[in-house]
Structures are given as structure tokens and as C-alpha cells.
Short mmCIF file of C-alpha atoms in Angstrom, two decimals:
data_model
loop_
_atom_site.label_atom_id
_atom_site.label_comp_id
_atom_site.label_asym_id
_atom_site.label_seq_id
_atom_site.Cartn_x
_atom_site.Cartn_y
_atom_site.Cartn_z
CA MET A 87 -0.29 -31.53 -85.59
CA GLN A 88 3.00 -32.23 -83.81
CA ILE A 89 6.07 -29.90 -83.03
CA ARG A 90 9.10 -31.64 -81.74
CA GLY A 91 7.13 -34.90 -80.89
CA PHE A 92 4.60 -32.85 -79.07
CA ASP A 93 0.89 -33.31 -79.98
CA LEU A 94 -0.81 -30.15 -80.02
CA GLN A 95 -4.25 -31.58 -80.40
CA LYS A 96 -3.84 -33.61 -77.15
CA ALA A 97 -2.26 -30.56 -75.43
CA GLY A 98 -5.24 -28.52 -76.47
CA ILE A 99 -7.53 -31.26 -75.02
CA CYS A 100 -5.62 -31.12 -71.77
CA LEU A 101 -5.66 -27.38 -71.67
CA MET A 102 -9.51 -27.50 -72.12
CA GLU A 103 -9.80 -30.07 -69.33
CA GLU A 104 -7.71 -27.83 -67.02
CA GLN A 105 -9.70 -24.71 -67.86
CA THR A 106 -12.86 -26.79 -67.25
CA ILE A 107 -11.74 -27.94 -63.76
CA PHE A 108 -10.70 -24.12 -63.00
CA GLU A 109 -14.13 -23.08 -64.17
CA ILE A 110 -15.74 -25.72 -61.82
CA ILE A 111 -13.73 -24.66 -58.91
CA HIS A 112 -14.27 -20.98 -59.61
CA ASN A 113 -18.06 -21.64 -59.69
CA MET A 114 -17.93 -23.75 -56.51
CA ASP A 115 -15.95 -20.92 -54.88
CA LYS A 116 -18.49 -18.44 -55.95
CA VAL A 117 -21.30 -20.49 -54.46
CA THR A 118 -19.41 -20.92 -51.21
CA ASN A 119 -18.41 -17.42 -50.94
CA ASN A 120 -21.93 -16.31 -51.49
CA LEU A 121 -23.25 -18.66 -48.87
CA ILE A 122 -20.67 -17.15 -46.54
CA ILE A 123 -21.70 -13.78 -47.14
CA GLN A 124 -25.51 -14.67 -46.81
CA TRP A 125 -24.76 -16.55 -43.42
CA GLY A 126 -23.00 -13.47 -42.14
CA LYS A 127 -26.15 -11.27 -42.99
CA LEU A 128 -28.48 -13.91 -41.36
CA PHE A 129 -26.50 -15.09 -38.31
CA ASN A 130 -25.73 -11.70 -36.55
CA GLU A 131 -23.43 -13.12 -33.76
CA ASP A 132 -19.90 -12.21 -34.68
CA LEU A 133 -18.87 -15.73 -35.22
CA GLY A 134 -17.74 -17.57 -38.30
CA ILE A 135 -18.63 -20.90 -39.52
CA SER A 136 -15.56 -22.54 -38.08
CA HIS A 137 -16.70 -21.30 -34.54
CA ILE A 138 -20.00 -22.96 -35.04
CA LEU A 139 -18.31 -26.15 -36.20
CA VAL A 140 -16.29 -26.22 -33.04
CA LEU A 141 -19.31 -25.72 -30.85
CA ALA A 142 -21.24 -28.33 -32.81
CA HIS A 143 -18.38 -30.70 -32.24
CA LEU A 144 -18.44 -29.96 -28.51
CA GLN A 145 -22.20 -30.52 -28.56
CA HIS A 146 -22.08 -33.86 -30.14
CA HIS A 147 -18.80 -35.25 -28.64
CA GLY A 148 -18.64 -33.53 -25.31
CA ASN A 149 -15.60 -32.10 -23.59
CA SER A 150 -12.63 -32.62 -26.06
CA ARG A 151 -8.96 -31.92 -26.35
CA PRO A 152 -8.12 -28.98 -28.69
CA SER A 153 -5.85 -31.34 -30.75
CA ASP A 154 -8.78 -33.82 -31.21
CA ILE A 155 -11.10 -31.13 -32.30
CA ALA A 156 -8.51 -29.60 -34.80
CA LYS A 157 -7.93 -33.12 -36.26
CA ALA A 158 -11.73 -34.01 -36.55
CA LEU A 159 -12.41 -30.54 -38.21
CA GLY A 160 -9.35 -30.48 -40.45
CA LEU A 161 -8.00 -27.37 -38.76
CA THR A 162 -4.45 -26.62 -37.68
CA PRO A 163 -3.86 -26.46 -33.89
CA PRO A 164 -2.96 -22.81 -34.09
CA THR A 165 -6.23 -22.19 -35.80
CA LEU A 166 -8.18 -24.04 -33.31
CA THR A 167 -6.47 -22.15 -30.44
CA HIS A 168 -7.44 -18.84 -32.22
CA LEU A 169 -11.10 -20.03 -32.49
CA SER A 170 -11.20 -21.37 -28.82
CA GLU A 171 -10.02 -17.93 -27.47
CA LYS A 172 -12.91 -16.21 -29.11
CA LEU A 173 -15.36 -18.86 -27.86
CA VAL A 174 -14.10 -18.66 -24.33
CA GLN A 175 -14.03 -14.91 -24.39
CA LYS A 176 -17.78 -14.88 -25.44
CA GLN A 177 -18.50 -17.53 -22.80
CA LEU A 178 -19.75 -19.99 -25.48
CA ALA A 179 -17.05 -22.63 -24.34
CA VAL A 180 -14.84 -23.21 -21.25
CA ARG A 181 -11.49 -24.68 -20.77
CA ILE A 182 -11.44 -27.51 -18.33
CA VAL A 183 -8.38 -28.98 -16.58
CA ASP A 184 -8.12 -32.65 -16.30
CA GLU A 185 -8.24 -33.62 -12.59
CA LYS A 186 -5.76 -36.48 -13.00
CA ASP A 187 -3.25 -34.82 -15.25
CA ARG A 188 -3.27 -31.01 -15.04
CA ARG A 189 -1.34 -30.76 -18.21
CA ILE A 190 -4.40 -31.91 -20.12
CA ILE A 191 -6.83 -29.19 -20.98
CA TYR A 192 -10.27 -29.91 -22.60
CA LEU A 193 -12.67 -27.55 -24.19
CA GLY A 194 -16.31 -27.79 -23.21
CA ILE A 195 -19.46 -25.94 -24.40
CA THR A 196 -21.51 -23.85 -22.08
CA ASP A 197 -25.29 -23.48 -22.01
CA LYS A 198 -24.90 -20.07 -24.00
CA GLY A 199 -22.77 -22.08 -26.43
CA LEU A 200 -25.64 -24.62 -26.91
CA ASP A 201 -28.11 -21.81 -27.50
CA ILE A 202 -25.76 -20.35 -30.21
CA VAL A 203 -25.50 -23.81 -32.00
CA HIS A 204 -29.47 -23.99 -31.86
CA LYS A 205 -29.68 -20.57 -33.35
CA ALA A 206 -26.98 -21.32 -35.88
CA ASN A 207 -28.93 -24.42 -36.94
CA GLN A 208 -32.25 -22.55 -37.30
CA ASP A 209 -30.71 -19.91 -39.33
CA GLY A 210 -28.77 -22.51 -41.38
CA GLN A 211 -32.20 -24.07 -42.26
CA ILE A 212 -33.43 -20.73 -43.58
CA LEU A 213 -30.34 -20.30 -45.67
CA ARG A 214 -30.52 -23.83 -46.96
CA ARG A 215 -34.15 -23.28 -47.90
CA ASN A 216 -33.31 -20.07 -49.82
CA LEU A 217 -30.51 -21.81 -51.53
CA PHE A 218 -32.27 -24.83 -52.59
CA GLU A 219 -35.66 -23.46 -53.49
CA LYS A 220 -34.04 -22.46 -56.89
CA LEU A 221 -33.58 -26.26 -57.61
CA THR A 222 -36.22 -28.98 -58.38
CA GLU A 223 -36.31 -31.97 -56.11
CA GLU A 224 -34.84 -33.91 -58.87
CA GLU A 225 -31.77 -31.37 -59.05
CA ARG A 226 -31.43 -31.48 -55.33
CA GLN A 227 -31.04 -35.31 -55.37
CA GLN A 228 -28.62 -35.07 -58.37
CA LEU A 229 -26.48 -32.49 -56.46
CA LEU A 230 -26.49 -34.70 -53.41
CA LYS A 231 -25.29 -37.67 -55.43
CA ILE A 232 -22.74 -35.56 -57.15
CA TYR A 233 -21.31 -34.36 -53.92
CA GLU A 234 -21.29 -37.86 -52.39
CA LYS A 235 -19.43 -39.12 -55.38
CA LEU A 236 -16.81 -36.36 -55.31
CA THR A 237 -16.34 -36.61 -51.57
CA GLY A 238 -15.47 -40.31 -52.24
CA PHE A 239 -13.01 -39.11 -54.79
CA LEU A 240 -11.12 -36.89 -52.41
#
């Protein structure tokens, strides 16, 4: 059926496809939000996932400029500044002034920060086991392939 050259059947298909993508996004959000809630209950350290990502970056890459960390993690510089403040306050990270150029400041991880990353990884393994025990091995492999494919799309 057409109204003023507009094919309603095609429009209906497009609306269905849009509704489907919103349903997919909604369900992905529900899974993510549930994971964040479960993470908060399991990891009782008054730190969010972004804090752990910053610490893990420092663990793997060593002392880093905040702008480099922000870029690597896809965060804005003001967000990283906020995260860094809390990490420094909790003595999980330190600010290090470059000896050659005192305008350059690096962020470094402390031993206490390394301990937190280790604990986060242990708790993360528990959370991952709890999440994926609902899936068969075949379903886990399918999910991994789907996420890899979608990541390539983005």
C-alpha cells in the first residue's frame, strides 16, 4: 500500500527492524546493568569498573600520562581526572612529576593498587563463572563469536 509515494509495507519493515535493534540494545543494557549491580555487591571496595580499568591499564603499561590513559580507555580527560583523584586519595595510584619536564605528570600504580587489581580479577572470575554457568559451552563460543563480529562492525 502506498500513500503519496510512501510504501507503508517497507516502512513497516523498517519500523520492525528499528524496534528489534532497540530491543537488542535494551536487553544488552539489562545484562550490563545487572553485571554492574552484581559487581558492586561482590567487589566491596567503593570503586567502580572504570577505576579498575585505570588501575589495570597502569599495571600493564606502567606509568602513563592521564591523556594517554583516557584515550586508551575511551574516556574524556575530565572523567579521567575525576577517577584519578579517587585513586590517589585511596593511595591506589600516585602522581609522578617528570624529572626532565616538570609540566608533565604521570599516573603510577602503588602496591596497594596492584592488590586491588588482583582482588578485582579474582572477584571478576567469580562473577564471570556465575554469569556463564547458565550457558552451554557451545552457547559461550557462539556468544564470543557474535561479540567479536559486532566489535569489528563498530
